[in-house]
């Protein structure tokens, strides 16, 4: 059937021929493209040089010259380099896409699947049933294709079954969000104290606010403080006590404003002076999250309001708090208040998340901050003293310290501040070592009943601490005199 | 001043079998698949060669492209990919990481890439860019070129955006989709899953599975209905997705599927066993039953007496033949480029007729509006002669009078002839413009063509090309199949009555048992995939068959595509010559020029050319 092949004639090796009238446009000449690529490589090297990365510039430039030169000498080299570059580019692309798409897939897609399941959706049609008469789907809107021809996606309506599922899902999500909002509001969220930023002392609660939170009124006066209004100038026959503190003095929303120990201190001291013409005003100068730098900054800007006695109230954790501005806190700025409890919670969670991303201070960093904190308190005490105030430093022990000896860190901080304040050349008052809350009141109270958490007092704790402070301050010469003496010289007192 | 005609460039790309076509005022000017130019089988890239050729063929100048239509909605398809993964996550990460970057890097921007290409090539940016839904593209490719004024339209394939099967109705120039079935429930995917399981390549090996089916027994049909697919009387169905791996996986089937069929999938190129043959037969039976049920439903809901078909599953000639013979419809018409390549054509036609409300042109005596599917490049004689002269190839120029007679003579002498003439076919079938012809009467032809000419599996059958007016002499019921898309039984009186061999008979032995007086085109089940030749569509081939009939008494011969296994059908005379020299062909006909293998200079190539083609 088939003839044997003819082996006569000249050997032939075929070469391409142009069969079509307009052949594909020829690529740029190999040498020209090589020179262009080499120039780009040298340009990149020049940029690296100008940025000061000389070693990288030498490497890049050298590589460009080597590859360009080799490619000009032989197209074989050129092909090898191009394949290597393509392989490298592909590998980088695969790596990048894997790194970016994997988290997206792993985190997002199962959630969508989960919502499909709870909404009863079956997007892939897994369900088969003898009860289903037909699996044909009617095409809802034949005209859609004419309307949608200019679009690269379909413009069909969602069919009834899908729409039902989608509506169910949306209703479920809406209900869940609504229920969460209600629950959070019942938990006390949704009404927040708003804050103002300040370059000198970081931030304060925005003045003139009245917020009911967790059933407690929070009234912020004209000075941005959670306290009754007071005049800038001390009235006659009044002894003023300025208390400088943080959240332990601020009281938290779980404490009634009247139960805050500063307020109780004023009430109780005035009761003791009931038979005299003298009165006492206790100015609560505090904010959540404040450290020594905030207090010093506030004092520098607003002064001491003519106070006679200063009580610097602080827990040990204050000592490593640098001056922070509002963006570093979970507090809402006054110009952009939240409207929902969910919003507040998410804002707070995002703050925690950011904190976790940033990470905690190292031990060395905390030590440095501690030294700064001690120094700031020393300067604060010095400044108050220089203004002629009698200075009391009251370090509030933690719950652990009341229960037992306190943590190693707390004891170390206590030692550090004692050591740091030792050199103050004037008389001041400092308490803690004897843990008065423990020793003086342990018969009536215990740590479980007077603390809200590990460091903040609850209402009962405020009562106890106020009682303690009344006892302490009633021994003050200023309290009995009600006027500023001349500035004492030298010395110091440690209790 | 006459109004300039409206030029539409249709494009299908980026999945498999990319193609382009040019429509001018509704008339098909040119259409071609990218693989024919790039020489990569089933090329899925942007069809730059095909677009360039179509536009040059239409002599399109800068600014004359009024519209480019893409054959589907890329964004919807991307969203389907994402939605599918939401249904399986956290499984499916690997396929997600493989699929999504390609989308983000390339597929999502394909319309822009097409516009940039047109600008770069000097055709200018098109005045408008549109997107036709995948199954509407298929439906339009089936309905608008068909001879029917009204018809039900059934489009079945793997998947488009979401639709995997659609039932539409065409009336005049209006085309409306009325019912659909959606991914992942797909007859195309079901068939492809079995293609994969029997060791053939998905998206190209489906026709091998179909060819293997007659060797087997349908012993898995009940298993398939019971465990794999739930079919309703109206032809709608749902797959049991627990048995498939393509949702978020990289394989079509999974272990559960394998358990049902007695073990793991067959390894590619390994020996075919009785199991694969029985599986092939079983899924073929199920496919045919589903298609027949769908067609019955289409007839009922559309009320139309005619049916047109497109989509990859419309290339299942055996099912098509049964559908035609069922008498459900007065007549059926199948788009010859039924796969995704035809989507380019359908998208362009849809934008012209349905979107722009333009009437269809009258048939003017033509059997349909597809121009015989001869829509690709042709080459002038002068260019071919110059090529042959330049290369020093030995040829002879035939006159009109001797041309058909010479070819018929060679085939009658049991020679294998490569026929290259006229415009290249659009679609997967070689319809005698790029065909290898041989004598259907010889019992050796099938084996020789498979093993020495096409270098393909020995079990695969060959198709007959027959004079339309003689078709009734060879086949039982189908006498009009111009696009080789229908299978029918060889006429009873031509059969030798050969017994079906025992199941353990070697495939090669089985194939070589003569079953009729035209054994080369008679498959083991006595069927044949018919191409009928009429003078209107292909007068030259009609001449060859007539001449052959005068010499032998048979107006029938073997027609197989002009290529070897895994190679696209030849496009240029050079492709044809190279294929001719590499294979066991004896004679090559390049238009009027005839070349005999024995007279050609020796053929040498630096390496084994077969290594250049990835096995399909």
Coordinates of N, CA, C and O in Angstrom, one line a residue, chain B residues 44 80 83 144 222 225 264 293 340 435 443 455 458 491 506 534 543 545 603 606:
Chain B
X44 N -5.0 28.2 24.9 CA -6.0 29.0 25.7 C -5.5 30.4 25.8 O -6.2 31.2 26.5
X80 N -17.4 33.4 40.7 CA -17.8 32.0 40.9 C -16.7 31.2 41.5 O -16.9 30.3 42.4
X83 N -16.7 32.1 45.1 CA -17.9 31.5 45.8 C -17.7 30.0 46.0 O -18.1 29.5 47.0
X144 N -28.2 31.3 15.4 CA -28.2 32.3 14.3 C -27.7 31.7 12.9 O -28.2 32.0 11.9
X222 N -26.2 1.5 36.5 CA -27.0 1.6 37.8 C -26.1 2.2 38.8 O -26.7 3.0 39.6
X225 N -26.3 6.0 38.3 CA -27.5 6.6 38.7 C -27.7 6.6 40.2 O -28.3 7.5 40.8
X264 N -8.4 2.8 41.8 CA -8.1 4.1 41.4 C -8.2 4.4 39.9 O -8.3 3.4 39.2
X293 N -33.5 13.2 27.5 CA -34.6 13.7 28.4 C -34.6 15.2 28.3 O -35.7 15.8 28.3
X340 N -15.8 25.9 23.0 CA -15.6 27.3 23.4 C -15.2 28.2 22.2 O -15.4 29.4 22.2
X435 N -7.7 17.6 5.4 CA -8.0 16.2 5.8 C -7.0 15.2 5.2 O -6.3 15.5 4.2
X443 N -9.3 -3.2 4.8 CA -9.3 -3.6 6.3 C -8.1 -3.1 7.0 O -8.1 -3.1 8.3
X455 N -0.2 8.3 14.6 CA 0.5 8.0 15.8 C -0.4 8.0 17.0 O 0.0 8.6 18.0
X458 N -4.7 2.7 19.0 CA -5.1 1.8 18.0 C -6.7 1.6 18.0 O -7.2 1.2 17.0
X491 N -25.4 0.4 7.3 CA -26.5 -0.3 6.8 C -26.4 -1.9 7.0 O -25.3 -2.4 6.8
X506 N -8.0 -8.8 22.7 CA -7.1 -7.6 22.6 C -7.7 -6.6 21.7 O -8.3 -6.9 20.6
X534 N -22.2 17.6 0.2 CA -23.1 18.1 -0.8 C -22.4 19.1 -1.7 O -21.4 19.7 -1.3
X543 N -16.5 16.4 -6.1 CA -15.9 15.9 -7.3 C -15.0 14.7 -7.0 O -15.0 13.7 -7.8
X545 N -15.2 12.5 -4.5 CA -16.0 11.3 -4.2 C -16.7 10.8 -5.4 O -16.8 9.5 -5.6
X603 N 13.7 13.9 4.4 CA 13.3 14.8 5.5 C 14.1 14.5 6.7 O 14.2 13.4 7.2
X606 N 16.3 17.8 13.6 CA 17.3 17.7 14.6 C 16.9 16.8 15.7 O 17.8 16.1 16.4

